[in-house]
mmCIF file of N, CA and C in Angstrom:
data_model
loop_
_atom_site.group_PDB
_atom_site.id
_atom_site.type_symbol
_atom_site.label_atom_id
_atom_site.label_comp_id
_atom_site.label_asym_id
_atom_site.label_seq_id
_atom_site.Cartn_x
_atom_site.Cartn_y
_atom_site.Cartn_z
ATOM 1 N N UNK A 208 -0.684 13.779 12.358
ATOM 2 C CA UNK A 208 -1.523 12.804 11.699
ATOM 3 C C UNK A 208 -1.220 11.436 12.284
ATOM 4 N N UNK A 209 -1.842 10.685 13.066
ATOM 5 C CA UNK A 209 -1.803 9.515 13.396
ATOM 6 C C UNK A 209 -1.833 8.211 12.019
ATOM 7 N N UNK A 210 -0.740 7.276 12.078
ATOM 8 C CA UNK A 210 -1.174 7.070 11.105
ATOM 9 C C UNK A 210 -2.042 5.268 11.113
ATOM 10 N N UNK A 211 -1.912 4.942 11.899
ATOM 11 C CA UNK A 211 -2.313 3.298 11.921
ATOM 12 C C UNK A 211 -3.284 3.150 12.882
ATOM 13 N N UNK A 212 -4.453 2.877 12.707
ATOM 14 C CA UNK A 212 -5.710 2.593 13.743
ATOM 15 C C UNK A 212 -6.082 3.856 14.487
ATOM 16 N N UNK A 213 -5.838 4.969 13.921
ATOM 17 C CA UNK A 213 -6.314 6.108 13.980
ATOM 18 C C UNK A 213 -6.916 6.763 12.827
ATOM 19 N N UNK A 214 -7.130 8.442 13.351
ATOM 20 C CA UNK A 214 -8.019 9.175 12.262
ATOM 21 C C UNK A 214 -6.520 10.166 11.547
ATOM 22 N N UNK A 215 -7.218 10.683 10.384
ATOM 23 C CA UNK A 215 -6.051 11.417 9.645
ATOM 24 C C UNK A 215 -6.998 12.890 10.597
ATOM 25 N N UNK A 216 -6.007 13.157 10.697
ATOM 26 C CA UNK A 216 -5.915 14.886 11.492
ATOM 27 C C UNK A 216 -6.029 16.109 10.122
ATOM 28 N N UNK A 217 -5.442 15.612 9.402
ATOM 29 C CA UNK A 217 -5.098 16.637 7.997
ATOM 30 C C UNK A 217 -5.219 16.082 6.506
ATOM 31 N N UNK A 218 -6.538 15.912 5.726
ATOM 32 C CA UNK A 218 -6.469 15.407 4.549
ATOM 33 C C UNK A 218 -5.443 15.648 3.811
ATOM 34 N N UNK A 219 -5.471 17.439 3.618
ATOM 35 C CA UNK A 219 -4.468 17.975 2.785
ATOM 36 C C UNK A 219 -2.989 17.551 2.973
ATOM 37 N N UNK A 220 -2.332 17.179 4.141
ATOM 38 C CA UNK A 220 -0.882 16.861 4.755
ATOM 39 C C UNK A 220 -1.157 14.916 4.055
ATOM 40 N N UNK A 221 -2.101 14.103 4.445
ATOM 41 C CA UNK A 221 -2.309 13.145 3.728
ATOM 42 C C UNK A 221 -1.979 13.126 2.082
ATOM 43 N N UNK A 222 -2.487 13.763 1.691
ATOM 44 C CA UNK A 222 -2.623 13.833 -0.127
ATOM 45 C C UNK A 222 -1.315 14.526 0.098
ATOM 46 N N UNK A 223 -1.012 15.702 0.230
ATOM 47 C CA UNK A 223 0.480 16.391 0.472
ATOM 48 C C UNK A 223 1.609 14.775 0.510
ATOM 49 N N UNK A 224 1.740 14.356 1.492
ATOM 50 C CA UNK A 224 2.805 13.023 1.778
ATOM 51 C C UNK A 224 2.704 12.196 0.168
ATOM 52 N N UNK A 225 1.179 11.641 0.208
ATOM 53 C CA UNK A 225 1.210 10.739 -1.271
ATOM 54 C C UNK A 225 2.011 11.536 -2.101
ATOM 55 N N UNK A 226 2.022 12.485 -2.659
ATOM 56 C CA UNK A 226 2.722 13.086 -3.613
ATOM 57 C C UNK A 226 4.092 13.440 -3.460
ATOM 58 N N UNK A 227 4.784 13.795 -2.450
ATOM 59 C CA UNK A 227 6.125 13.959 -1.974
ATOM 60 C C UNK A 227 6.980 12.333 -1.873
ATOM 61 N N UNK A 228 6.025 11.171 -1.458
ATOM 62 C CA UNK A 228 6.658 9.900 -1.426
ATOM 63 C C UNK A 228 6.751 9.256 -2.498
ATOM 64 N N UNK A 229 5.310 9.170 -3.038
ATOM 65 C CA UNK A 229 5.098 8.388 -4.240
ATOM 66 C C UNK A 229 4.718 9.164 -5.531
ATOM 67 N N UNK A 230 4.702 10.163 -5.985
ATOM 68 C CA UNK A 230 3.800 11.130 -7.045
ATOM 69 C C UNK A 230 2.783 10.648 -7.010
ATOM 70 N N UNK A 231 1.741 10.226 -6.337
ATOM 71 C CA UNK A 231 0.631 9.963 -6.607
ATOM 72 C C UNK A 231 -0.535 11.198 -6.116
ATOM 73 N N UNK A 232 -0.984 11.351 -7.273
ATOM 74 C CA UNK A 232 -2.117 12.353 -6.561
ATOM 75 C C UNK A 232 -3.331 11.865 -5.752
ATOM 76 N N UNK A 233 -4.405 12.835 -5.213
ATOM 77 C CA UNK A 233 -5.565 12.067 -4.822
ATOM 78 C C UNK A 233 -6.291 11.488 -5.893
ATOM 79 N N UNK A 234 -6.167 12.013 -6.604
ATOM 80 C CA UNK A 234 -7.154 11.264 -8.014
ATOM 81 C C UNK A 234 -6.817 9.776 -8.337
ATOM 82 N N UNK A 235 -5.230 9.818 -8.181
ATOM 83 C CA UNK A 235 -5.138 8.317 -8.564
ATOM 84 C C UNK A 235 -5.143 7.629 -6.822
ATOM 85 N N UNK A 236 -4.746 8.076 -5.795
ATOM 86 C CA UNK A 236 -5.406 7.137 -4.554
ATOM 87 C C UNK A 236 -6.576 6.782 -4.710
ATOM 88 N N UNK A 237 -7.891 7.812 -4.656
ATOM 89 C CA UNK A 237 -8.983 7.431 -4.673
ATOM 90 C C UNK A 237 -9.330 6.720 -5.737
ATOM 91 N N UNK A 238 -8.512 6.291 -7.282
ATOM 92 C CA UNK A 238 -8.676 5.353 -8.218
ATOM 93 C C UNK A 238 -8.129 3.901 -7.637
ATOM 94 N N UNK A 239 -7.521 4.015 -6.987
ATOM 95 C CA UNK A 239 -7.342 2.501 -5.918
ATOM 96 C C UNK A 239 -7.858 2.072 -4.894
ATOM 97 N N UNK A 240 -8.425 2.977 -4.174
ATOM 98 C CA UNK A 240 -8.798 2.753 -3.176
ATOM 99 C C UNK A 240 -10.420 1.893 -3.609
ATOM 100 N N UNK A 241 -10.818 3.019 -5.060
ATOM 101 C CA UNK A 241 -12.545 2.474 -5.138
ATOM 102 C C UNK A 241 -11.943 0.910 -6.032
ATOM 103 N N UNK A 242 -11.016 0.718 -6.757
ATOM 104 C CA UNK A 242 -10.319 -0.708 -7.191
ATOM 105 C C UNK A 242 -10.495 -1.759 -6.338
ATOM 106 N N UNK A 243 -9.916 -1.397 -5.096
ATOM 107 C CA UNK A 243 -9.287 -2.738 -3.841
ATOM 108 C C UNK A 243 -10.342 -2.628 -3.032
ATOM 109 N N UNK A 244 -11.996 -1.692 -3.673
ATOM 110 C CA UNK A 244 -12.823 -1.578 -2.429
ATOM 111 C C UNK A 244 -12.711 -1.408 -1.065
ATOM 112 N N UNK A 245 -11.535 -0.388 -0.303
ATOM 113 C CA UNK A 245 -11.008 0.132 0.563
ATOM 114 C C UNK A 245 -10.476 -0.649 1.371
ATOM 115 N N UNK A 246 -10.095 -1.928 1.038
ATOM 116 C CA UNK A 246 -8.946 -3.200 1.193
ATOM 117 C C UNK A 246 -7.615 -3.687 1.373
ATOM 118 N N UNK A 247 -7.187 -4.497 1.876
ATOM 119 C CA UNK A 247 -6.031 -4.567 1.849
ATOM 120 C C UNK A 247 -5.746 -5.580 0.471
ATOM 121 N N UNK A 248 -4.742 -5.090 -1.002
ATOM 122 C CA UNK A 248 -4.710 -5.422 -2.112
ATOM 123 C C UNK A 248 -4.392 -7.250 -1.963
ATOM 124 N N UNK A 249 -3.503 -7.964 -1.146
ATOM 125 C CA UNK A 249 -3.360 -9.129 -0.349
ATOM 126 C C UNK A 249 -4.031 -9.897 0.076
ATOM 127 N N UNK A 250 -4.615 -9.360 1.984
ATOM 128 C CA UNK A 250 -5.032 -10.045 2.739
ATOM 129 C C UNK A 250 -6.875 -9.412 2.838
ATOM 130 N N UNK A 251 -7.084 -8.212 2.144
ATOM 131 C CA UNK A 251 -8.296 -7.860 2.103
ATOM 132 C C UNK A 251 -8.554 -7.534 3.250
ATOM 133 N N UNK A 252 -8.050 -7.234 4.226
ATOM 134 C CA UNK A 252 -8.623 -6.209 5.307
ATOM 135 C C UNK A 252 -8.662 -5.035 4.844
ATOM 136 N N UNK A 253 -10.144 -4.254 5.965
ATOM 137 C CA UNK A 253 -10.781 -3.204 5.373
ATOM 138 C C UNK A 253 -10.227 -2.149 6.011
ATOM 139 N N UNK A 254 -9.875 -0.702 5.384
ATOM 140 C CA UNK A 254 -8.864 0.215 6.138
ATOM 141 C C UNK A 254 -9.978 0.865 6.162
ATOM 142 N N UNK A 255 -9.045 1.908 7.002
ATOM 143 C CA UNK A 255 -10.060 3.283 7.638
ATOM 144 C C UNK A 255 -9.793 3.820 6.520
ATOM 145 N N UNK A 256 -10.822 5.276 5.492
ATOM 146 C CA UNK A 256 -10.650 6.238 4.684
ATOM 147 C C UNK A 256 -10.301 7.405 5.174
ATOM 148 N N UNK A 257 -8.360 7.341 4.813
ATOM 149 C CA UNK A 257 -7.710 8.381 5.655
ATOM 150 C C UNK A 257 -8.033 9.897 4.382
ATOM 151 N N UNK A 258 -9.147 10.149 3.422
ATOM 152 C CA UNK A 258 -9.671 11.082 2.789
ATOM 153 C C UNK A 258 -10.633 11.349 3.585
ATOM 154 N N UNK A 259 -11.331 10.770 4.716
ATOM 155 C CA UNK A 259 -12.689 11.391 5.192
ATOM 156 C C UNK A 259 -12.202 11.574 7.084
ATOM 157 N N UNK A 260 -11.986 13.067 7.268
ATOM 158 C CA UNK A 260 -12.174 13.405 8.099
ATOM 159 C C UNK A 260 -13.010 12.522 9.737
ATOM 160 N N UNK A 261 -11.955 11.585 10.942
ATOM 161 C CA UNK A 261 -12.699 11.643 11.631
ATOM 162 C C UNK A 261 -12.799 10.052 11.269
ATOM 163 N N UNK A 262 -12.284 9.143 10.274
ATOM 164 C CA UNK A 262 -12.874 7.817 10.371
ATOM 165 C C UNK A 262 -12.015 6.983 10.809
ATOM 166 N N UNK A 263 -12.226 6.101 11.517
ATOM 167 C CA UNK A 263 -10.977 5.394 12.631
ATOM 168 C C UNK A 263 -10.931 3.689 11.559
ATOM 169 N N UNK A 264 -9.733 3.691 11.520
ATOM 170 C CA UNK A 264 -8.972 2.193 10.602
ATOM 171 C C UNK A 264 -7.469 2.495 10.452
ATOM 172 N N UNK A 265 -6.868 1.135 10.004
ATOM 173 C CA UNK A 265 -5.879 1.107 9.802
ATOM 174 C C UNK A 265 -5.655 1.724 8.326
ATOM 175 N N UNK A 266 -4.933 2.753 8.335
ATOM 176 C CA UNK A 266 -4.255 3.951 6.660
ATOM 177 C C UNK A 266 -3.475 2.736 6.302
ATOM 178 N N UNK A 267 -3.696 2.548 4.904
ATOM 179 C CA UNK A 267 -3.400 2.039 3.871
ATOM 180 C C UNK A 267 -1.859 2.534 3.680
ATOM 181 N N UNK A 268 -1.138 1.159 2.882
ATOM 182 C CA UNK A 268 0.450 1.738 2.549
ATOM 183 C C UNK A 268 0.260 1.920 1.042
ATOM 184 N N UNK A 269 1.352 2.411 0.617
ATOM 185 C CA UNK A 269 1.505 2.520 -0.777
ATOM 186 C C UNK A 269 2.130 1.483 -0.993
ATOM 187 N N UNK A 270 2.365 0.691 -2.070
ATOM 188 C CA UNK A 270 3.381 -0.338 -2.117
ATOM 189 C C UNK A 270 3.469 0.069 -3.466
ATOM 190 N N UNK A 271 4.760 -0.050 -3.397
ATOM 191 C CA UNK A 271 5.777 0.683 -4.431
ATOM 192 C C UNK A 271 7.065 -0.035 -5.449
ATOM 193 N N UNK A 272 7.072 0.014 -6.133
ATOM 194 C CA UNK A 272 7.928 -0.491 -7.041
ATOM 195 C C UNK A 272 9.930 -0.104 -6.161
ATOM 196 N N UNK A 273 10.323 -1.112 -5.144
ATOM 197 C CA UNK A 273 11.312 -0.312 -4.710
ATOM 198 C C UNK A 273 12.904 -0.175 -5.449
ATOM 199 N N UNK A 274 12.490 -0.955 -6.987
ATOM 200 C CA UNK A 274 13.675 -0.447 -7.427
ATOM 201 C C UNK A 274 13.815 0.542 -8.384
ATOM 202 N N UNK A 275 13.072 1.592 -8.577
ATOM 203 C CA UNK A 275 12.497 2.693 -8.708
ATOM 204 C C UNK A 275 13.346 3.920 -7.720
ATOM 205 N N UNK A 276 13.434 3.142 -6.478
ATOM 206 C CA UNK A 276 14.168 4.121 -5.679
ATOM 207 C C UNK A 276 13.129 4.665 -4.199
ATOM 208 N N UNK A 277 13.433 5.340 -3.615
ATOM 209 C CA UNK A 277 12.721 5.736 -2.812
ATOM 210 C C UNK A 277 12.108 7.085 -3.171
ATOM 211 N N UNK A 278 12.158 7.570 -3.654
ATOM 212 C CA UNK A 278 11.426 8.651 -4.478
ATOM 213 C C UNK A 278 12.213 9.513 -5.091
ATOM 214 N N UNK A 279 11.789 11.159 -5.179
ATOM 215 C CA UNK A 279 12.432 12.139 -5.733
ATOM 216 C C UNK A 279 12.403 12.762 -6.982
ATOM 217 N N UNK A 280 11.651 11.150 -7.771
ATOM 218 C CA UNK A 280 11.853 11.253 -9.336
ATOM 219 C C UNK A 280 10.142 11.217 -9.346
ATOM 220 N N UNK A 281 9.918 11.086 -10.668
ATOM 221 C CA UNK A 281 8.278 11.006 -11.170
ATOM 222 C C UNK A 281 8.606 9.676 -11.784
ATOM 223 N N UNK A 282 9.853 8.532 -11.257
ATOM 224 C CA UNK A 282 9.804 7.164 -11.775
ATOM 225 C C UNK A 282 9.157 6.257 -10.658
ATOM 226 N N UNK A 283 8.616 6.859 -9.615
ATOM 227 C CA UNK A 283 8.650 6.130 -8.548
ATOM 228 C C UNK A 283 7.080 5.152 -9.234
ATOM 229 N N UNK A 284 6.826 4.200 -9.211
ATOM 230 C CA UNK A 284 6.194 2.890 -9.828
ATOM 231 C C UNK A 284 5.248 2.595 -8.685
ATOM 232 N N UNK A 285 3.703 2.852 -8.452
ATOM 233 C CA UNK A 285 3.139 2.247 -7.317
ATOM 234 C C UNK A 285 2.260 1.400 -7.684
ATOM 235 N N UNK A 286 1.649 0.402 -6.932
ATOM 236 C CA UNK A 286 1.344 -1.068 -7.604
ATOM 237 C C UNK A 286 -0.102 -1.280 -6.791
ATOM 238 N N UNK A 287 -0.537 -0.889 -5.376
ATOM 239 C CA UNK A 287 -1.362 -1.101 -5.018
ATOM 240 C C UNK A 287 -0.955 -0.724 -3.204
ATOM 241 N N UNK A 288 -2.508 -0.444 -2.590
ATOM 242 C CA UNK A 288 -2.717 -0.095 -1.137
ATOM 243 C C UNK A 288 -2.739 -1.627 -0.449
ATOM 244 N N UNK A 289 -1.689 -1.468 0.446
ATOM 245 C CA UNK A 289 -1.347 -2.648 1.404
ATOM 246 C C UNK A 289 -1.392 -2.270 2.837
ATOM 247 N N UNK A 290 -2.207 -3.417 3.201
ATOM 248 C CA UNK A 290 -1.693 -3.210 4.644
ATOM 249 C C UNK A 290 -0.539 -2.883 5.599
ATOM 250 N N UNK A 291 -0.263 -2.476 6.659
ATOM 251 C CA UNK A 291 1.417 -2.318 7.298
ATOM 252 C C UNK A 291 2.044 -3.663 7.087
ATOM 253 N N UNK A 292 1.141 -4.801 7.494
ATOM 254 C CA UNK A 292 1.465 -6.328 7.498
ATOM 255 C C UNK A 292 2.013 -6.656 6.407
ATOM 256 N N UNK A 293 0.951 -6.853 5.423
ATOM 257 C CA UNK A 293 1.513 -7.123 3.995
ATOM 258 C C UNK A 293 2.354 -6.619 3.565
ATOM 259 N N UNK A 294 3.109 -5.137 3.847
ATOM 260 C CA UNK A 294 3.851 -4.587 3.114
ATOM 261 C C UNK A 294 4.872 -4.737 3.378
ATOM 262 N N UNK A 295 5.150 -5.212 4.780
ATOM 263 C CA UNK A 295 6.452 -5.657 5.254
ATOM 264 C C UNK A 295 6.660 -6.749 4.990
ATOM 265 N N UNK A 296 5.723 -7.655 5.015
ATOM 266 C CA UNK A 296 5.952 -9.284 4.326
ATOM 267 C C UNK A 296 7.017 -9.174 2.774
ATOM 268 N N UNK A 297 6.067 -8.572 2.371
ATOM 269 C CA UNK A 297 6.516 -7.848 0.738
ATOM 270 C C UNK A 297 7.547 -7.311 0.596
ATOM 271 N N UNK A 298 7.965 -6.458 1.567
ATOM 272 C CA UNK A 298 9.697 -6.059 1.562
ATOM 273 C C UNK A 298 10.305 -6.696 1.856
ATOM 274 N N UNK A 299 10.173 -7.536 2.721
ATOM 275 C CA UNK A 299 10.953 -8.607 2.866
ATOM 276 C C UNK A 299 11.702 -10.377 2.233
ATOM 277 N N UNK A 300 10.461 -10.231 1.154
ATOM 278 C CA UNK A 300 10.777 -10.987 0.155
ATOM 279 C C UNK A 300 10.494 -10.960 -1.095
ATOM 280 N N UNK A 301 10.756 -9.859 -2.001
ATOM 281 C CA UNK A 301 10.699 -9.405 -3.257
ATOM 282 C C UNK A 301 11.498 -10.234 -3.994
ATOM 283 N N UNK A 302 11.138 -10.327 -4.968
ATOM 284 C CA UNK A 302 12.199 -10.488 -6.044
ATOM 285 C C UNK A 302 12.641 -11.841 -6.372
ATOM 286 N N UNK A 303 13.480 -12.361 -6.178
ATOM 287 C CA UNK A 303 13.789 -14.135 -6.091
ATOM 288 C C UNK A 303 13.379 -15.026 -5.257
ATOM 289 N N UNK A 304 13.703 -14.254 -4.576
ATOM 290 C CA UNK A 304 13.190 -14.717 -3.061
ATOM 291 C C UNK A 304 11.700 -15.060 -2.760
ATOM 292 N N UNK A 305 10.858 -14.530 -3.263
ATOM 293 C CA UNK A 305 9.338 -14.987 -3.181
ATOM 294 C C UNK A 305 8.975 -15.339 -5.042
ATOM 295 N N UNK A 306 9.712 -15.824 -5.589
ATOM 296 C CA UNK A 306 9.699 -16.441 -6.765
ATOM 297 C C UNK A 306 9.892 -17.866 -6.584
ATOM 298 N N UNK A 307 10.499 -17.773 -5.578
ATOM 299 C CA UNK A 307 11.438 -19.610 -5.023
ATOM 300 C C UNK A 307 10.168 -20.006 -3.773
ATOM 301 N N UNK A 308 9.686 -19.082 -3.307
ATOM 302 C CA UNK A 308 8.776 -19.254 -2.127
ATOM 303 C C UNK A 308 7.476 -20.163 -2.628
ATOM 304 N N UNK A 309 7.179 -19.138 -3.475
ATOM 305 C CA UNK A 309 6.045 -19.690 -4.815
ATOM 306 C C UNK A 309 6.124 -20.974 -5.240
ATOM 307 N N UNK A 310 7.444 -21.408 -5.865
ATOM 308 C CA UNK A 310 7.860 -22.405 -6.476
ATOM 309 C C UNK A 310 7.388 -23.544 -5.471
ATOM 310 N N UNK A 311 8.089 -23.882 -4.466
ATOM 311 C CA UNK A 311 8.395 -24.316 -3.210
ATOM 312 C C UNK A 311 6.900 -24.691 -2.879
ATOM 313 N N UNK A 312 6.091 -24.083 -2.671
ATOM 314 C CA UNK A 312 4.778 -24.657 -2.125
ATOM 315 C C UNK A 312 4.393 -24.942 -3.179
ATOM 316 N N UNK A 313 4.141 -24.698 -4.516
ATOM 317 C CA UNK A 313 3.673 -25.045 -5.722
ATOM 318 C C UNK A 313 4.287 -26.770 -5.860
ATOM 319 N N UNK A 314 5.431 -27.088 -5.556
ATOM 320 C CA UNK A 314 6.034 -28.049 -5.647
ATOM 321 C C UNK A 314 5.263 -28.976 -4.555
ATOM 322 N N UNK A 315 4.938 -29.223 -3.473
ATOM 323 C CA UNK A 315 4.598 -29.393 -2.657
ATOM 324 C C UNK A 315 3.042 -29.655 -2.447
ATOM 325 N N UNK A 316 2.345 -29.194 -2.886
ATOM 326 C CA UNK A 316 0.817 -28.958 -2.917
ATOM 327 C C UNK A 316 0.476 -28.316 -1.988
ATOM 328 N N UNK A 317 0.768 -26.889 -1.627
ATOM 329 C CA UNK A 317 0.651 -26.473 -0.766
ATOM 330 C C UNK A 317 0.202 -24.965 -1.313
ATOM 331 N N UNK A 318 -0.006 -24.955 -2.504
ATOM 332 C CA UNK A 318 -0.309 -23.777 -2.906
ATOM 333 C C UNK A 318 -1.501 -23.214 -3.804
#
């Protein structure tokens, strides 16, 4: 399965992964996906629909609650489909750290 600016090779191995990473079934992807209008939840870029056989875009991330854990449990917490971009932005400053970021341009008029 290719996963970024390619086509999904295998729906079922797609929906298979969501559920092994995140418990999410297809029912609740495709309840986000028609939410964020097949978007990035952030920056609003439009992904490829890695449910339809054959359609070329960038596959959507899960973005996930990561103190929850990395999976295993049925606690794992998912919040919305992000881009690769956004989601690494997002891991990279969770928590205080983009609380103070916020602040900071808010202070500033920059926000």
């Amino acid at each position: 399965m290719k996963e970024a600016y390619g086509r999904v090779e295998n729906v079922g191995k797609f929906c298979n992964n969501l559920w092994v990473k995140y418990r999410m079934t297809r029912t609740e992807f495709e309840r986000l996906w028609v939410e964020q209008e097949g978007r990035c939840a952030v920056c609003k870029r439009v992904f490829g629909d890695p449910l339809r056989m054959g359609e070329v875009g960038e596959k959507p991330n899960v973005d996930h609650d990561h103190s929850a854990g990395e999976i295993q449990t049925d606690a794992v917490r998912y919040r919305g489909l992000l881009c690769v971009r956004c989601n690494t932005y997002l891991g990279k400053v969770e928590g205080p750290v983009l609380k103070g970021m916020v602040e900071y341009l808010k202070k500033y008029g920059n926000w």
